[in-house]
Coordinates of C-alpha atoms in Angstrom, one line a residue:
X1 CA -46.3 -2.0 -36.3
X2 CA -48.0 0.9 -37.5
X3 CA -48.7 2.8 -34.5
X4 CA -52.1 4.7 -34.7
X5 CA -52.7 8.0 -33.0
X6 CA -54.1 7.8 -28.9
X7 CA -51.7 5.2 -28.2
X8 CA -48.5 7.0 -27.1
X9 CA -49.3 10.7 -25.0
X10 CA -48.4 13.6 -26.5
X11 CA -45.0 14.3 -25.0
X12 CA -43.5 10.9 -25.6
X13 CA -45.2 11.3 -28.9
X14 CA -42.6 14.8 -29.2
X15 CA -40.1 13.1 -27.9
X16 CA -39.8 11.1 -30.7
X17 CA -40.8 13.6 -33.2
X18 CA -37.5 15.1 -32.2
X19 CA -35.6 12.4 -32.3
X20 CA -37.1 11.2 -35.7
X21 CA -36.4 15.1 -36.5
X22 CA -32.9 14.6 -35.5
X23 CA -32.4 10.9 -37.0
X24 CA -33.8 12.3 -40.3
X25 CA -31.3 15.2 -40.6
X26 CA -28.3 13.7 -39.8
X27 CA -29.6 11.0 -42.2
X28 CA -29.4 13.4 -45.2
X29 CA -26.2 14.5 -44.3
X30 CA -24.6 10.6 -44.5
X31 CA -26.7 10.0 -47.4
X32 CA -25.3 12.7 -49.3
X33 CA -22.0 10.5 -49.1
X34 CA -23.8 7.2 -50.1
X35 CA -26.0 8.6 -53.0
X36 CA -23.2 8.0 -55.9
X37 CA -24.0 6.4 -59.0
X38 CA -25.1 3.3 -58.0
X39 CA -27.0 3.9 -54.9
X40 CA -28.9 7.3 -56.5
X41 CA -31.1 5.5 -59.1
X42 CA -32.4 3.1 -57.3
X43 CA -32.8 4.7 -53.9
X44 CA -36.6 6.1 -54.4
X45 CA -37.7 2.7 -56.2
X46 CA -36.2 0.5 -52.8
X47 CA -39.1 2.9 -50.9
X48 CA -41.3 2.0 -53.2
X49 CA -40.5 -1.5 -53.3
X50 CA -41.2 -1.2 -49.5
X51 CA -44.4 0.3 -49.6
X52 CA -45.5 -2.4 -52.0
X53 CA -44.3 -5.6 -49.7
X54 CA -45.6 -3.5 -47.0
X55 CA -49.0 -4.3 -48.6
X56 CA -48.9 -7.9 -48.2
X57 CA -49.1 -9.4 -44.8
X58 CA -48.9 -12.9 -44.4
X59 CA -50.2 -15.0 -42.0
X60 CA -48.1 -16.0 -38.7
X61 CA -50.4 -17.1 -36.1
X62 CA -53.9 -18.1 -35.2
X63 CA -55.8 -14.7 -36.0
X64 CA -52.6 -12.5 -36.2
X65 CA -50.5 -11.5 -39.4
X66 CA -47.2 -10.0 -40.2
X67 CA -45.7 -7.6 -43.3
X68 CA -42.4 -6.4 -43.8
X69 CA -40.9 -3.3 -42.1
X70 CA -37.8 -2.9 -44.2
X71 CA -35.0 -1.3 -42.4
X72 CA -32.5 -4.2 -42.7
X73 CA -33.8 -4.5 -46.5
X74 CA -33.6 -0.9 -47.5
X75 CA -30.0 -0.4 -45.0
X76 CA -28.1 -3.3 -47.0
X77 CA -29.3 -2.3 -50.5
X78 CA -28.9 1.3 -50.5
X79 CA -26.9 2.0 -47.4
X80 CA -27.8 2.6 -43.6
X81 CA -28.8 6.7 -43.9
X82 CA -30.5 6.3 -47.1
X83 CA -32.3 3.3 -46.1
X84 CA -33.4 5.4 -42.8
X85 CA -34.8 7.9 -45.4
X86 CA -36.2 5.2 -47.2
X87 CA -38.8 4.0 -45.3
X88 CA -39.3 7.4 -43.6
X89 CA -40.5 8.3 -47.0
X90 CA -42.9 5.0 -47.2
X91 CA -44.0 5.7 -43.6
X92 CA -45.1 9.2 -44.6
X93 CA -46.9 8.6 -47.6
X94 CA -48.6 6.2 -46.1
X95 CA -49.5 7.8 -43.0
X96 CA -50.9 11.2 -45.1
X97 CA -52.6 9.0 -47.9
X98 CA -53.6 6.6 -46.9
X99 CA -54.3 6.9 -43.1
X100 CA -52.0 4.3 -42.0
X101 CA -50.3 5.4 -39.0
X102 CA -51.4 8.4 -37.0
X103 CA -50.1 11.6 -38.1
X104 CA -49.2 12.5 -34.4
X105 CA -47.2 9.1 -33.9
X106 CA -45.2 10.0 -37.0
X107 CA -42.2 10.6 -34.5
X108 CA -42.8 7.0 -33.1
X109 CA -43.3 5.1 -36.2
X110 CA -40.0 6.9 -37.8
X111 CA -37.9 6.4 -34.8
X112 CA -39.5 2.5 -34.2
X113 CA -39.9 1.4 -37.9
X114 CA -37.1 3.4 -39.5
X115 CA -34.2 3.9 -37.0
X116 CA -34.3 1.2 -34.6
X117 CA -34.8 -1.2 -37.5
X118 CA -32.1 0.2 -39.8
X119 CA -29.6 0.8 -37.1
X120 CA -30.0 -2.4 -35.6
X121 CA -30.3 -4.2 -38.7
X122 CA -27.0 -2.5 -40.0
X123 CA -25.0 -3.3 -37.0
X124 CA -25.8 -7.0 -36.9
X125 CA -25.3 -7.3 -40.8
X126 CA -21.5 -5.5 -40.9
X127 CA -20.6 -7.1 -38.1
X128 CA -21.6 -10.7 -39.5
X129 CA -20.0 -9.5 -42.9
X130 CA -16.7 -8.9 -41.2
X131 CA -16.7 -12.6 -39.7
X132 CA -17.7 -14.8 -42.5
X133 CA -16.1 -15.5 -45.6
X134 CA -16.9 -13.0 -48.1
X135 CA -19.5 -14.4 -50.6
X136 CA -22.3 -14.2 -51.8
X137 CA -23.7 -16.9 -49.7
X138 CA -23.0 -15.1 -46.4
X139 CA -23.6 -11.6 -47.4
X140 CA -27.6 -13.6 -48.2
X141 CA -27.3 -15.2 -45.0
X142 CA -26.3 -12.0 -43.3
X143 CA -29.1 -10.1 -44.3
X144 CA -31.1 -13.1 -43.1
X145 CA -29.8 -12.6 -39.8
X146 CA -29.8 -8.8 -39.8
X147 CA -33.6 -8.8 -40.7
X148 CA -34.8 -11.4 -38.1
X149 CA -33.5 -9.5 -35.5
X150 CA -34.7 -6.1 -36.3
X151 CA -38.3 -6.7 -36.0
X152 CA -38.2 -8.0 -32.1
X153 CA -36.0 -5.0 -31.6
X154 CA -38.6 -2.7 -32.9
X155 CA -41.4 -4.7 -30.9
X156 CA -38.6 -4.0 -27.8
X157 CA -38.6 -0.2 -28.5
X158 CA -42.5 0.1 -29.0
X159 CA -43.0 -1.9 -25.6
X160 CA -39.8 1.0 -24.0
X161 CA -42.3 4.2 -25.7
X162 CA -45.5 2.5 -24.1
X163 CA -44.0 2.3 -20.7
X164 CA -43.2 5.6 -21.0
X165 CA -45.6 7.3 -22.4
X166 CA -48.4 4.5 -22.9
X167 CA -52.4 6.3 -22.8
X168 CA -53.8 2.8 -21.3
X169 CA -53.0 1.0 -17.9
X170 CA -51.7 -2.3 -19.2
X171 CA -49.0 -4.2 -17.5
X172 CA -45.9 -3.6 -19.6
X173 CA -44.7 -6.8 -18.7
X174 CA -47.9 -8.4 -20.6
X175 CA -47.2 -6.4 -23.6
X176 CA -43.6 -7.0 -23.9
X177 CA -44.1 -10.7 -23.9
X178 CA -47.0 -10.2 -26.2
X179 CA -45.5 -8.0 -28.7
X180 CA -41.7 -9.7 -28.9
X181 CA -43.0 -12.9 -28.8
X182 CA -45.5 -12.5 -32.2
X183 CA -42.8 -10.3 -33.6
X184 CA -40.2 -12.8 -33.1
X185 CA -42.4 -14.8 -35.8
X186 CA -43.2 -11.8 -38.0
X187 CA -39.4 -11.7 -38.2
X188 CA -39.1 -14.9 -39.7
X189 CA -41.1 -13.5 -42.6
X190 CA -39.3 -9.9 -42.4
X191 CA -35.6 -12.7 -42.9
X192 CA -37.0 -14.6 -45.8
X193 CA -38.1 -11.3 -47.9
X194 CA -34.9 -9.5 -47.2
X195 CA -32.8 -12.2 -48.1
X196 CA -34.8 -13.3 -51.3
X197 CA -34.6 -9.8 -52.4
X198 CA -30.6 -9.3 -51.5
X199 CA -29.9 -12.8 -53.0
X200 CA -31.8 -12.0 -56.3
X201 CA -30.1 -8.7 -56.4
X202 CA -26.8 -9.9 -55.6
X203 CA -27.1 -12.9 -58.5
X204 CA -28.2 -9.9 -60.8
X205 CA -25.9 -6.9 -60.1
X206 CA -23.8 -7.5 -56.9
X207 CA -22.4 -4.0 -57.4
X208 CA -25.8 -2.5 -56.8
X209 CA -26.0 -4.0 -53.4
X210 CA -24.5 -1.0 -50.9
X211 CA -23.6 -3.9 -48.6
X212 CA -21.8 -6.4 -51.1
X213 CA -19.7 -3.7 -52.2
X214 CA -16.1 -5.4 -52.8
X215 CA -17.4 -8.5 -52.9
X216 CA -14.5 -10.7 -55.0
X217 CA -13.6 -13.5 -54.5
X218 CA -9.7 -14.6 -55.3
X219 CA -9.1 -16.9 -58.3
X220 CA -6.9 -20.2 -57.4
X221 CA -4.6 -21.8 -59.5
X222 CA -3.1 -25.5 -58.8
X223 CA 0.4 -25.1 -58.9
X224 CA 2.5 -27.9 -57.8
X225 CA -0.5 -29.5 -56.4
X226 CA -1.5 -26.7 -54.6
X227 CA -3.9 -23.7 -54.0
X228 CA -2.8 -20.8 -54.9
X229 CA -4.0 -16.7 -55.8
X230 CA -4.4 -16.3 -59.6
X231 CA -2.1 -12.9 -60.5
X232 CA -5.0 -9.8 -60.1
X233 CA -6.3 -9.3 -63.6
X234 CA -6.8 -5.7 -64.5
X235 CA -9.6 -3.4 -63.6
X236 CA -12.4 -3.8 -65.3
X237 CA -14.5 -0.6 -66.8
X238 CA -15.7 1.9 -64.3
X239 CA -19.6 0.2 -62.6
X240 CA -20.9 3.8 -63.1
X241 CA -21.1 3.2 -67.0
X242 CA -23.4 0.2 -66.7
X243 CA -26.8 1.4 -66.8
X244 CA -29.0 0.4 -64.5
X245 CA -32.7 1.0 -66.5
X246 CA -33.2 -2.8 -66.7
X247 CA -32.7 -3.7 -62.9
X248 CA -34.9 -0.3 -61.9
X249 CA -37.5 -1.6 -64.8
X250 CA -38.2 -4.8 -63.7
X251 CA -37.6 -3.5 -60.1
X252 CA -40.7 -0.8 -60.5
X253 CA -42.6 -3.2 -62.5
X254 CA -42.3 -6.0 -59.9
X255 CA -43.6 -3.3 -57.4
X256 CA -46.4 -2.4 -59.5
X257 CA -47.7 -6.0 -59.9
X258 CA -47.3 -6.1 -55.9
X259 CA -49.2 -3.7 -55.1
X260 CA -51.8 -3.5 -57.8
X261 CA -52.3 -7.4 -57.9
X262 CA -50.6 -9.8 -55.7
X263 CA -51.9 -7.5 -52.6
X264 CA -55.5 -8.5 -53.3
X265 CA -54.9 -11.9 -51.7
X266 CA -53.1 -10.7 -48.6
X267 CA -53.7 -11.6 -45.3
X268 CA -56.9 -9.7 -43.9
X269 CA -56.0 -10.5 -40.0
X270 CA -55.0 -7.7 -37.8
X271 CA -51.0 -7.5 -38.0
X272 CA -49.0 -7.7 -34.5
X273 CA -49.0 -4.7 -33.4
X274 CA -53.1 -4.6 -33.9
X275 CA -53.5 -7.9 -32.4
X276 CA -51.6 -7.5 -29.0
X277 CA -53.5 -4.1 -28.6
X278 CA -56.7 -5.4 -29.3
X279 CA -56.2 -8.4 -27.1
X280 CA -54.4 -6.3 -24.2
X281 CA -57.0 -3.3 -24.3
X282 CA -54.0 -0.8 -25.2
X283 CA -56.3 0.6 -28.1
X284 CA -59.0 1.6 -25.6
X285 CA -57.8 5.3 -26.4
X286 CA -57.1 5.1 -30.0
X287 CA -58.4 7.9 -31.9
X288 CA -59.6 8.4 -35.6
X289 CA -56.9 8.9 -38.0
X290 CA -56.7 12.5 -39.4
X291 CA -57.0 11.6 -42.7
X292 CA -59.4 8.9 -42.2
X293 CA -61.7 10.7 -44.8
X294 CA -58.7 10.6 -47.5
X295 CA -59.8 9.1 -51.0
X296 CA -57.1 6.7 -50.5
X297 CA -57.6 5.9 -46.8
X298 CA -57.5 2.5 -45.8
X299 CA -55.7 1.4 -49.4
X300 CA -58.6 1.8 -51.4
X301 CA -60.1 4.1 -53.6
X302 CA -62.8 6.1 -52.6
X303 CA -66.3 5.3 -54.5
X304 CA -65.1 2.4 -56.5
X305 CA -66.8 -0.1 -54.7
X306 CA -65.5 -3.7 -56.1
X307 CA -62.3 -4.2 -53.6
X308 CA -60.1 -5.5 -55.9
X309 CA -60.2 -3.1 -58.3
X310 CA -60.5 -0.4 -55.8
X311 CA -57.2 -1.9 -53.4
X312 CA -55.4 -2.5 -56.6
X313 CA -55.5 1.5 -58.1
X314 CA -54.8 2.2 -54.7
X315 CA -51.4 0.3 -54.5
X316 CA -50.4 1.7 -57.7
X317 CA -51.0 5.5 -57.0
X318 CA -49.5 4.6 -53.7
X319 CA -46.2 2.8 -55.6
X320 CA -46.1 5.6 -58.0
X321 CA -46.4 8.7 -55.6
X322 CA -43.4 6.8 -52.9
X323 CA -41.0 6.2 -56.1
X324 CA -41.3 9.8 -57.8
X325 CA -41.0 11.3 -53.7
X326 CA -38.1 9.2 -52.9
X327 CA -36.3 9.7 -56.2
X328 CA -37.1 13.8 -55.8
X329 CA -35.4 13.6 -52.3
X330 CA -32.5 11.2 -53.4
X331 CA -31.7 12.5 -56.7
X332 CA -31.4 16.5 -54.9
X333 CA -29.3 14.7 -52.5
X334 CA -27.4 13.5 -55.1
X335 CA -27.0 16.8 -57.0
X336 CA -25.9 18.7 -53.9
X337 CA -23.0 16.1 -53.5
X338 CA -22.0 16.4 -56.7
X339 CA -21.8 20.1 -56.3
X340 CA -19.9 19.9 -53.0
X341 CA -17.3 17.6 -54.3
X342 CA -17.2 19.4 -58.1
X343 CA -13.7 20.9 -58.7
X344 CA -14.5 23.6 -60.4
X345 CA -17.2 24.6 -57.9
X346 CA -14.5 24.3 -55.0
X347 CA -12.0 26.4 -56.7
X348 CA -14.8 29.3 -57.8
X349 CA -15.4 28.9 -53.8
X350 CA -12.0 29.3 -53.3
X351 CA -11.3 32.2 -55.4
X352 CA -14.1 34.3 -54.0
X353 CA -13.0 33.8 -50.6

């Protein structure tokens, strides 16, 4: 879904770097209110996480793969503004590293990969959340859901920027049915990682989980023969004071191992996105990356020539550069709530004014 530059004309291609602009700002804004002590630490490793899956496409039809997006992924973890900023991060690391994604559709891959995803991955999910029965079972099956739809809607909002702003004569019918139709597929794979990773979160820490939060379920008592609510025990100890090193540990390791290893034995077919414009002639005006002579272009290091060791180093570097970038951005987020909503910093305001 990575879309290179050449594909979309130049003011579509604005267009959406405003938007993206736009989506991005009021995105720090409402993750400023997310970011507490929960979501903060484990923020920059969830765009790492990301970038790592992001590495591993999977098969899903004859000739054609699929890899994970992860707006509904980052959205329910971490919240829907940080998750925006999540995998805005991811796409621009990628994008100026390692030449993935044109640097001119950075506006298009933001507003496709990161908002349309998120947003729509976030709506489905609460609204899902607020129907079922509030367990851990249907919060996993809600992200499920959330996830599977995302990725035709993002195929949907590519198709919308090509008819408006598309470089090739293709019929757009063509490469709507083309694009939702492989991406409805892709989804499938986009639902299972999502809801693995929620699920094993949830089993772990359910009060890391942005979209779990207040997730109890009401102890019964048989009394008289029947069902009914167990007296409310007293609060436990604050969340905040439980550390979270061992979940972002194993979370960074697992990410490392991803990248570094597991990536190796990917799927080497063209991804949808790829596949439908090779196959409907949209990439006839698809021009060289800007950074197609970067030393990590193409996920691999340049002038190590065995591939695995080469793709490997590159999906570390890449792994370690997203999670110290995304914790930077998160953790000043962070900060500047905590010096908005600091007493003492509102009564010094106050007393100057």
């Amino acid at each position: 879904m990575h879309v290179p530059d050449g594909f979309i004309n130049a003011p579509v291609s604005a267009v959406t770097g405003v938007i993206a602009a736009g989506a991005i700002a009021v995105s720090l804004r409402g993750a400023r209110r997310e970011l507490d002590e929960r979501t903060a630490p484990l923020a920059g490793l969830v765009a790492a996480f990301i970038f790592a899956v992001q590495m591993l496409n999977f098969p899903v039809a004859a000739g054609t793969s699929g890899h994970l997006l992860g707006g509904a992924l980052a959205a329910i973890l971490v919240g829907p503004y940080t998750g925006v900023l999540c995998v805005s991060v991811v796409l621009l690391m990628q994008g100026v590293l390692f030449a993935d994604g044109g640097l001119t559709a950075l506006g298009v891959n933001i507003t496709d990969m990161a908002i349309v995803t998120t947003v729509v991955a976030y709506l489905v999910f609460r609204g899902l959340v607020k129907v079922l029965p509030r367990t851990r079972r249907s919060i996993t099956a809600s992200s499920f859901v959330a996830a599977l739809l995302s990725v035709p809607a993002a195929a949907v909002a590519f198709t919308f920027l090509y008819a408006l702003g598309g470089t090739t004569d293709v019929s757009i019918g063509k490469v709507a049915t083309a694009m939702i139709g492989v991406h409805v597929l892709i989804g499938i794979g986009e639902a299972a990682i999502t809801a693995l990773t929620v699920g094993a979160v949830i089993a772990v820490r359910p009060d890391l989980v942005y979209g779990a939060r207040g997730l109890t379920q009401k102890l019964k008592l048989r009394v008289d023969g029947e069902l009914v609510d167990a007296p409310v025990a007293e609060a436990p100890a604050p969340v905040a004071a439980r550390s979270h090193r061992k979940v972002w540990i194993a979370g960074l390791v697992t990410s490392l191992v991803l990248a570094g290893f597991v990536s190796f034995y990917a799927s080497a077919n063209p991804d949808g996105l790829e596949k439908v414009a090779h196959d409907k002639g949209i990439d006839k005006k698809a021009e060289e990356h800007a950074t197609s002579d970067s030393p990590l272009a193409d996920y691999g290091v340049k002038d190590i020539t065995d591939s695995r060791l080469s793709g490997g180093l590159a999906g570390i570097i890449g792994v370690g550069v997203t999670v110290v970038a995304g914790s930077a951005v998160f953790w000043a987020l962070r900060r500047r709530r905590t010096t908005d909503t600091d007493p003492a910093s509102t009564t010094s305001v106050s007393e100057n004014a």
